[in-house]
Amino acid sequence: MHAHIHYAFRMLRKNPGFSATVILTLALGIAANTAVFTVTDAVILRPLPYKQPDRLVLLDATRKAQGTSNGFTLNRYELIRDHARSLSGVAVAANDSLNLSGIGDPQQVPVARSSGNFFNLLGIAPQLGRLFNDADARPEASGVIVLSNHCWRTIFGGDPHALGRTVYLDSRPYMVIGVLPASSQFPFLSASELWLPRYDELSLFTPERLRTGVGYLTAVARLAPNYSLASASAEMRVLDREYTERNPKAPDAGSQIETRVTSLEDSSTADLRPRLLLLSAAVALVLLIACGNAANLLLWRAAARTREVAIRTALGADARTIMLQFLSESLGLALIAGMVGIGLSVLIVRAIVHFGPAQIASANPSLDWRVLLFVSILSILTGFVFGFAPGWHMSRADLQASLRTEGTWGTASREQSRLRSALLIGQVTFSLMLLVGTGLLVRSFIRLAHTEMGFDPDRLLTASVSLPAAKYATPERQVTFFRELVQKLEQTPGIRSAAVSSALPPMKVRITPVLPEGQPKVPLAQRPFVVIEMVSPGWFETMRVPLRWGRAFSDSDVASAPKVLIANEAFANRFWPNENPIGKHVEVGRQMASEIVGVSQNVKNDGLTAEPEPELYIPYAQLPWSSMNLVIRTAVEPHSLIPVVRKEVLAADPEQPISAATTGEELMESSRSERLYTMLLLGIFSVTAISLALLGLYSVLSYSVVQRRRELAIRIALGGTNRTVSYSIVREGLVLVGIGIGAGLLLSILMSRLMAGMLYQVSRFDPLSFLFAVILFLVTSAFAAYLPARRVSNISPWEALR
């Protein structure tokens, strides 16, 4: 065996151009597979960094009819915490945003509020100091916080003496007691810089308001020994009935709400799983195409070595020896390609992490022993796959004829020709599948990019401002701050208009039960939930959202004035079809009825791909929030005004920062980023696959021209022209491509069913995507086939016959 390996590497060194081509071809396929496997392993396959993660579950109060989350309320959490026997522990957390001061410049930071047992339930140990306990969550306990690793390294400079330091969140003192490890992951929550054990508080609500049924918590639990998901779900149904009996007027009570129990591991990857599986399938096809290409190249080279193998056979080498020799060469090429592929995969993983969703970055994908084992197995299998075919054919061919004839096309050559053709057809089939998939995603993204948003993002600047409850405790102070700030901004050069809103499209922030006029008067929990948004006067003008009927809000719509609303078209069409909605009344939550004074155009409020939900706009002065978004229509480039806006906010309150300053265009781009990311990756893989397939076509036809040189010379000598002979070569290649395209179209139809959930306003049988893929492949294939066919013009019939 050692002799085979030594001879194999000597042959590879002897043909550096051939070896480099095969290695690079395989390295691309191995690198793509390694990179996607690395990400998939970190996000899906690798267990979450918790103690016994398979026993952890998420709890969610869900509306049965729509299957949508209703949010987990404080009262529901306490009932399950105190009475559930199928769960050994229940913890909750909620995202919030607070102003951090006492270290550097004031800044707004994302925080997480959790119950005292949160980290203990998950089994997370601190990197420094200690984490929360139940005593820290009591109302009388002093304020303590735990830092994320990112916060500790960036805001606190990685100072080990940060423990015990006091900082201020919304002007309240908190002491740092611990730092989370870098490996901490919380995919079921938004990223947070700080953690505090005040889960029964929230910036936008009073503690009393949280007790009325606000769904703001995320609940995670651990199954008790000998209990399963099914048994826990059965107990939740019993507790749901008890909850309704105890809280009959709560908005999350009633038979239409159920507490669902789902695996934490499955829930955490539900959004990314389809895309990663699609990319995994795509890179597997790329590797198969690369293997087919390498096999074709080896078959070409094996034919050139026919006399060499025949001589070795005549000297006593048996079929097994010949097979081992070819496998040794192919395995040597694959192992070298694997090492090159590891280097390339590191770059690909970095690109995926940098441009991909935050959930991938938080999983911290890296090359570890799993990945190295995967590359080793992949390289060995790859070497065996593309080395077996030429070795098998050469070991069973009648090579003694090669010693009697010079270049005759024998039986073995015809078998190799058929195998090369089959490999080429497979390459075309798989490449077309990737091209069709890319076409569907491109068409979907184009539709998404041209979707009507309902507002004008051009020259629009947005920024978040969250007022601390300690300083702005009353609604009047909050309203005054934002009213005066908007007035100052509108007087600033470069700003055309300004307003504030509680949400930014295309997402919603708050939903509430409503009772529109004319609807049956039912309890609060049974009323339909709609999106509500608080906006200041001038918001519709600043966002350029046209009104269909009625009027916009004015400065006279204050707290003491009659309650008014503006409905979007979706709301008016749902509750008052074919009626004039102006003057109708709606009960919003527990408030008294408000009058509809206007109807606006729909604005995307449930993501870019979903139709706008019914929505009500409320004057900010009549329902104030402490956390709002500035929306500013500019006359100049929006980014240039960010320092100006920050300066005006600090002038209004020296301790008040702004955060998330961005433009309307960037807001839309971030909403489209995941689809763009998937489309670009699949596009890169499909271009790689097509390139490999075209290279395979070129190599097959080039080899055909070389091997049929005598036949082609005879045809020219008998009167055939170079043009007609060249045409026959091109036609031969296009016939193989046509067979591959037919098979590829059939498989693409099956594949498109798996992609249906990723498409937007595009049918999975979209004719343009399929037609574009076929035409592109035929055009590029014709060019790839023409290049070797040109060699016919260099054939001299007299030279070939002589």
XYZ file of C-alpha atoms in Angstrom, residues 153-617:
465
model
C -15.527 43.973 27.276
C -16.832 47.037 25.409
C -18.485 49.342 27.950
C -16.420 48.263 30.999
C -13.219 47.582 29.026
C -12.940 44.005 30.354
C -12.030 45.372 33.796
C -11.975 42.503 36.360
C -12.649 45.125 39.054
C -16.022 45.982 37.487
C -17.611 43.763 40.150
C -19.065 45.923 42.895
C -19.186 49.015 40.704
C -22.394 51.073 40.788
C -24.000 52.360 37.594
C -27.363 53.973 36.916
C -30.208 52.623 34.814
C -32.917 55.218 34.223
C -31.365 57.191 37.110
C -31.683 54.265 39.568
C -28.494 52.768 41.114
C -27.503 49.162 40.386
C -24.409 47.258 41.497
C -22.555 44.883 39.158
C -22.435 41.402 40.729
C -21.368 39.171 37.839
C -20.390 38.666 34.200
C -21.895 36.022 31.907
C -19.562 33.696 29.973
C -18.877 34.400 26.291
C -20.615 31.151 25.334
C -23.975 32.282 26.734
C -26.784 32.046 24.203
C -30.402 33.139 24.550
C -31.948 32.598 21.090
C -35.473 32.984 22.472
C -34.754 36.597 23.541
C -33.407 39.690 21.829
C -29.739 40.430 22.457
C -29.170 42.213 25.784
C -26.176 44.004 27.287
C -27.347 43.914 30.905
C -29.543 41.655 33.029
C -31.519 42.674 36.111
C -33.857 40.605 38.343
C -36.906 42.898 37.993
C -39.198 40.799 35.815
C -42.316 42.340 37.385
C -41.374 45.783 36.033
C -41.356 47.181 32.497
C -40.522 50.650 31.251
C -43.760 51.182 29.382
C -46.156 50.018 32.112
C -46.837 50.553 35.769
C -46.729 47.454 38.012
C -50.514 47.735 38.382
C -50.933 47.744 34.592
C -48.827 44.604 34.245
C -51.308 42.788 36.494
C -54.161 43.459 34.072
C -52.997 40.975 31.457
C -50.094 42.460 29.493
C -48.341 39.663 27.619
C -44.680 40.684 27.834
C -42.847 37.675 29.299
C -40.957 34.799 27.721
C -41.300 31.659 29.845
C -38.784 28.810 29.896
C -39.184 25.694 32.043
C -37.497 22.399 32.827
C -39.462 19.161 32.641
C -39.650 17.256 35.904
C -38.246 13.702 36.001
C -40.554 11.114 34.393
C -42.590 13.819 32.604
C -42.686 14.396 28.852
C -43.830 17.178 26.534
C -47.173 15.438 26.134
C -47.801 15.101 29.872
C -46.752 18.721 30.464
C -49.117 19.876 27.704
C -51.961 17.910 29.298
C -51.334 19.592 32.651
C -51.227 23.025 30.987
C -54.762 22.468 29.668
C -55.949 21.927 33.219
C -54.121 25.021 34.453
C -55.536 27.077 31.557
C -59.062 26.356 32.807
C -58.036 27.278 36.333
C -56.486 30.509 35.060
C -59.714 31.487 33.318
C -61.711 30.800 36.490
C -59.380 33.006 38.534
C -59.027 35.782 35.930
C -62.280 35.768 33.918
C -61.821 39.354 32.674
C -58.171 39.025 31.651
C -57.491 39.469 27.918
C -55.601 36.162 27.825
C -58.363 34.157 29.535
C -60.911 31.926 27.855
C -61.061 28.701 25.892
C -59.512 30.321 22.801
C -56.137 30.678 24.595
C -53.947 27.676 25.341
C -50.505 27.306 26.888
C -48.314 25.504 24.387
C -45.244 23.543 25.463
C -42.490 23.217 22.855
C -38.918 21.992 22.942
C -36.512 24.882 23.523
C -33.988 23.458 21.063
C -36.584 23.116 18.283
C -38.161 26.520 18.937
C -34.809 28.313 18.984
C -33.907 27.206 15.447
C -37.362 27.170 13.855
C -36.734 30.323 11.771
C -33.270 29.379 10.522
C -33.762 25.641 10.078
C -35.434 25.728 6.595
C -32.807 28.110 5.192
C -29.870 26.140 6.589
C -31.311 22.869 5.314
C -31.786 24.443 1.877
C -28.178 25.655 1.866
C -26.979 22.246 3.083
C -28.757 20.578 0.175
C -27.312 23.162 -2.223
C -23.698 22.634 -1.150
C -24.187 18.864 -1.258
C -25.201 19.238 -4.911
C -22.150 21.432 -5.526
C -19.924 18.702 -4.094
C -21.580 16.038 -6.238
C -21.012 18.210 -9.312
C -17.377 18.721 -8.279
C -16.969 14.966 -7.852
C -18.486 14.386 -11.284
C -16.094 16.910 -12.763
C -13.108 15.349 -11.067
C -14.215 11.876 -12.223
C -14.468 13.140 -15.803
C -10.981 14.616 -15.602
C -9.603 11.359 -14.188
C -11.339 9.346 -16.911
C -9.761 11.639 -19.479
C -6.365 11.178 -17.868
C -6.889 7.427 -17.432
C -7.523 7.039 -21.159
C -4.235 8.808 -21.839
C -2.553 6.272 -19.547
C -4.057 3.234 -21.284
C -0.749 1.960 -22.616
C 0.942 2.510 -19.246
C -1.728 0.464 -17.460
C -1.597 -2.182 -20.203
C 2.149 -2.570 -19.736
C 1.713 -2.866 -15.953
C -0.954 -5.513 -16.528
C 1.325 -7.410 -18.875
C 4.024 -7.319 -16.203
C 1.709 -9.026 -13.700
C -0.496 -6.323 -12.116
C -3.992 -7.651 -11.438
C -7.328 -5.773 -11.434
C -7.135 -5.177 -7.669
C -3.705 -3.555 -8.023
C -4.934 -1.263 -10.811
C -7.991 -0.300 -8.767
C -5.879 0.467 -5.688
C -3.537 2.594 -7.771
C -6.310 4.804 -9.097
C -7.975 5.029 -5.683
C -4.655 6.031 -4.122
C -4.312 8.880 -6.589
C -7.894 10.054 -6.116
C -7.661 9.853 -2.320
C -4.409 11.800 -2.402
C -6.056 14.529 -4.467
C -9.104 14.575 -2.172
C -7.039 14.824 1.015
C -5.028 17.729 -0.369
C -8.291 19.333 -1.524
C -9.665 18.814 1.989
C -6.757 20.717 3.529
C -7.175 23.546 1.013
C -10.925 23.436 1.629
C -10.447 23.962 5.383
C -8.601 27.196 4.687
C -11.296 28.386 2.277
C -14.080 27.342 4.663
C -12.675 29.598 7.404
C -13.130 32.589 5.087
C -16.625 31.460 4.082
C -17.702 30.997 7.721
C -16.447 34.474 8.584
C -18.446 35.923 5.698
C -21.579 34.012 6.739
C -21.262 35.213 10.338
C -20.537 38.808 9.303
C -23.394 39.171 6.826
C -25.832 36.646 8.298
C -28.566 36.927 10.935
C -27.600 37.747 14.509
C -28.718 34.272 15.611
C -25.840 32.730 13.626
C -23.303 35.097 15.152
C -24.593 34.358 18.660
C -24.072 30.623 18.049
C -20.355 31.386 17.476
C -19.700 28.813 14.711
C -16.089 27.672 14.599
C -13.956 24.823 13.298
C -13.797 22.211 16.053
C -13.247 18.467 16.178
C -16.719 17.809 14.743
C -15.926 19.912 11.697
C -12.460 18.383 11.252
C -13.978 14.900 11.484
C -16.610 15.931 8.949
C -13.922 17.218 6.546
C -11.880 14.032 6.938
C -14.836 11.756 6.221
C -15.981 14.012 3.394
C -12.553 14.028 1.772
C -12.222 10.233 1.965
C -15.710 9.664 0.545
C -15.096 12.251 -2.159
C -11.831 10.614 -3.159
C -13.489 7.213 -3.292
C -16.483 8.477 -5.297
C -14.571 10.187 -8.098
C -11.691 7.689 -8.088
C -13.748 4.511 -8.217
C -15.131 5.015 -11.740
C -11.839 5.323 -13.667
C -10.202 2.633 -11.540
C -13.088 0.226 -12.079
C -13.113 0.743 -15.852
C -9.376 0.502 -16.237
C -9.201 -2.633 -14.098
C -11.729 -4.523 -16.231
C -10.839 -3.217 -19.704
C -9.121 -5.366 -22.362
C -5.903 -3.419 -22.166
C -3.816 -5.973 -24.091
C -5.358 -4.564 -27.262
C -3.655 -1.280 -26.425
C -0.285 -2.965 -26.895
C -1.294 -4.107 -30.395
C -3.039 -0.917 -31.536
C -2.233 2.745 -31.205
C -5.131 4.900 -30.076
C -7.948 2.640 -31.300
C -11.315 3.352 -29.677
C -12.040 0.051 -28.000
C -14.841 -1.301 -25.869
C -13.452 0.158 -22.670
C -13.321 3.598 -24.290
C -16.970 3.348 -25.317
C -17.877 2.460 -21.720
C -15.828 5.380 -20.454
C -17.568 7.633 -22.958
C -20.955 6.535 -21.700
C -19.844 7.075 -18.107
C -18.505 10.541 -18.918
C -21.802 11.386 -20.584
C -23.745 10.128 -17.558
C -21.581 12.179 -15.222
C -22.108 15.269 -17.376
C -25.885 14.753 -17.421
C -25.827 14.510 -13.622
C -23.833 17.722 -13.365
C -26.297 19.563 -15.602
C -29.266 18.170 -13.667
C -27.998 19.302 -10.276
C -26.756 22.656 -11.597
C -30.143 23.421 -13.141
C -31.846 22.651 -9.839
C -29.646 25.211 -8.088
C -30.188 27.735 -10.867
C -33.978 27.348 -10.711
C -33.901 27.715 -6.915
C -31.804 30.864 -7.225
C -34.158 32.216 -9.877
C -37.168 31.691 -7.619
C -35.455 33.503 -4.739
C -34.309 36.344 -7.013
C -37.820 36.812 -8.397
C -39.193 36.702 -4.865
C -36.683 39.284 -3.655
C -37.450 41.593 -6.588
C -41.140 41.414 -5.708
C -40.269 42.098 -2.084
C -38.063 45.072 -2.999
C -40.926 46.606 -4.979
C -43.623 45.892 -2.417
C -45.654 48.928 -1.456
C -44.629 49.825 2.102
C -47.365 52.401 2.602
C -44.875 55.160 3.450
C -41.917 56.889 1.800
C -38.520 55.802 3.232
C -36.541 58.293 1.127
C -34.740 60.941 3.231
C -36.314 59.645 6.416
C -34.316 59.506 9.659
C -35.423 57.535 12.732
C -34.025 57.240 16.255
C -35.231 55.716 19.515
C -35.681 57.748 22.694
C -36.576 55.996 25.961
C -37.414 58.258 28.888
C -36.489 56.961 32.381
C -39.564 56.346 34.518
C -37.920 57.863 37.616
C -37.487 61.250 35.932
C -40.572 61.201 33.697
C -43.026 59.482 35.995
C -46.183 61.250 34.803
C -47.759 61.167 31.333
C -47.769 64.964 31.271
C -43.965 65.157 31.590
C -43.507 62.578 28.828
C -45.865 64.430 26.480
C -44.192 67.765 27.212
C -40.692 66.386 26.536
C -41.554 64.968 23.133
C -43.736 67.919 22.092
C -40.964 70.432 22.833
C -38.322 68.209 21.228
C -40.346 67.895 18.012
C -40.857 71.662 17.912
C -37.105 72.294 18.247
C -36.282 69.738 15.580
C -38.737 71.264 13.101
C -36.932 74.597 13.500
C -33.550 73.002 12.712
C -32.055 73.680 9.250
C -32.212 70.599 7.024
C -35.317 69.180 8.729
C -38.643 69.526 6.949
C -40.900 67.905 9.540
C -40.698 65.682 12.619
C -42.977 63.502 14.756
C -42.854 60.598 17.213
C -44.384 57.123 17.066
C -44.422 54.055 19.286
C -43.472 51.694 16.443
C -41.565 51.728 13.180
C -42.703 49.904 10.068
C -42.726 47.192 9.041
C -43.134 45.821 12.590
C -45.712 46.215 15.319
C -45.046 46.811 19.014
C -48.395 46.636 20.747
C -51.723 44.883 20.188
C -54.880 45.211 22.249
C -58.477 43.927 22.250
C -61.025 46.271 20.680
C -64.801 46.504 20.351
C -65.764 48.372 17.162
C -69.218 49.863 16.846
C -71.701 47.361 15.481
C -69.868 44.296 16.811
C -71.403 42.006 19.473
C -70.531 43.197 22.986
C -68.444 40.328 24.356
C -66.016 40.099 27.298
C -62.573 41.638 26.885
C -60.831 38.286 26.407
C -63.077 37.383 23.449
C -62.655 40.635 21.527
C -60.481 40.775 18.411
C -56.912 41.969 18.884
C -55.603 44.681 16.576
C -52.379 46.655 16.277
C -52.328 50.058 17.978
C -49.751 52.776 17.535
C -49.369 56.083 19.312
C -48.326 58.942 17.031
C -47.945 62.696 17.395
C -49.519 65.329 15.127
C -47.562 65.530 11.892
C -46.747 61.813 11.779
C -48.821 61.111 8.665
C -47.273 64.109 6.902
C -43.721 63.161 7.942
C -44.116 59.515 6.951
C -46.035 60.544 3.818
C -48.893 58.193 4.635
C -51.928 59.534 2.768
C -55.347 59.763 4.413
C -58.215 58.238 2.434
C -60.960 59.928 4.437
C -61.262 62.376 7.306
C -58.544 64.361 9.031
C -55.165 63.887 10.654
C -54.405 64.484 14.332
C -53.864 68.059 15.494
C -52.369 69.815 18.500
C -55.870 70.092 19.956
C -56.123 66.288 20.379
C -54.831 66.419 23.951
C -55.608 64.280 26.988
C -58.570 66.452 28.026
C -60.099 66.517 24.525
C -62.541 63.908 23.177
C -60.832 60.580 22.391
C -60.156 60.141 18.681
C -58.647 57.481 16.434
C -57.448 57.025 12.884
C -57.993 53.558 11.413
C -56.088 52.020 8.541
C -57.927 50.646 5.516
C -57.554 47.055 6.736
C -59.406 47.943 9.956
C -62.189 49.813 8.125
C -62.651 47.033 5.561
C -62.793 44.337 8.222
C -65.314 45.906 10.592
C -67.275 48.320 8.356
C -67.159 47.039 4.788
C -69.085 49.236 2.348
C -69.730 51.775 5.125
C -68.347 55.194 5.918
C -66.137 54.656 9.002
C -65.890 58.361 9.881
C -67.815 59.005 13.077
C -67.850 55.349 14.150
C -66.708 54.508 17.688
C -64.292 51.891 19.030
C -63.564 50.747 22.581
C -59.788 50.253 22.821
C -58.866 47.918 25.668
C -60.530 49.152 28.828
C -60.764 52.753 27.680
C -63.966 54.549 26.873
C -65.118 54.595 23.258
C -63.095 56.769 20.861
C -64.325 58.289 17.611
C -62.857 57.476 14.191
C -61.876 60.816 12.605
C -59.791 59.494 9.699
C -58.842 56.463 7.616
C -55.272 56.099 6.382
C -53.575 54.046 3.735
C -52.274 50.676 4.933
C -48.681 50.595 6.187
C -46.805 47.309 6.547
C -47.039 46.350 10.235
C -46.422 42.589 10.342
C -43.226 42.225 8.364
C -42.633 42.800 4.680
C -44.215 39.588 3.433
C -47.526 39.635 5.334
C -50.535 41.742 4.466
C -51.030 44.714 6.828
C -53.108 43.887 9.889
C -56.000 46.074 11.104
C -54.450 48.989 12.965
C -55.588 51.979 15.016
C -53.556 55.162 15.441
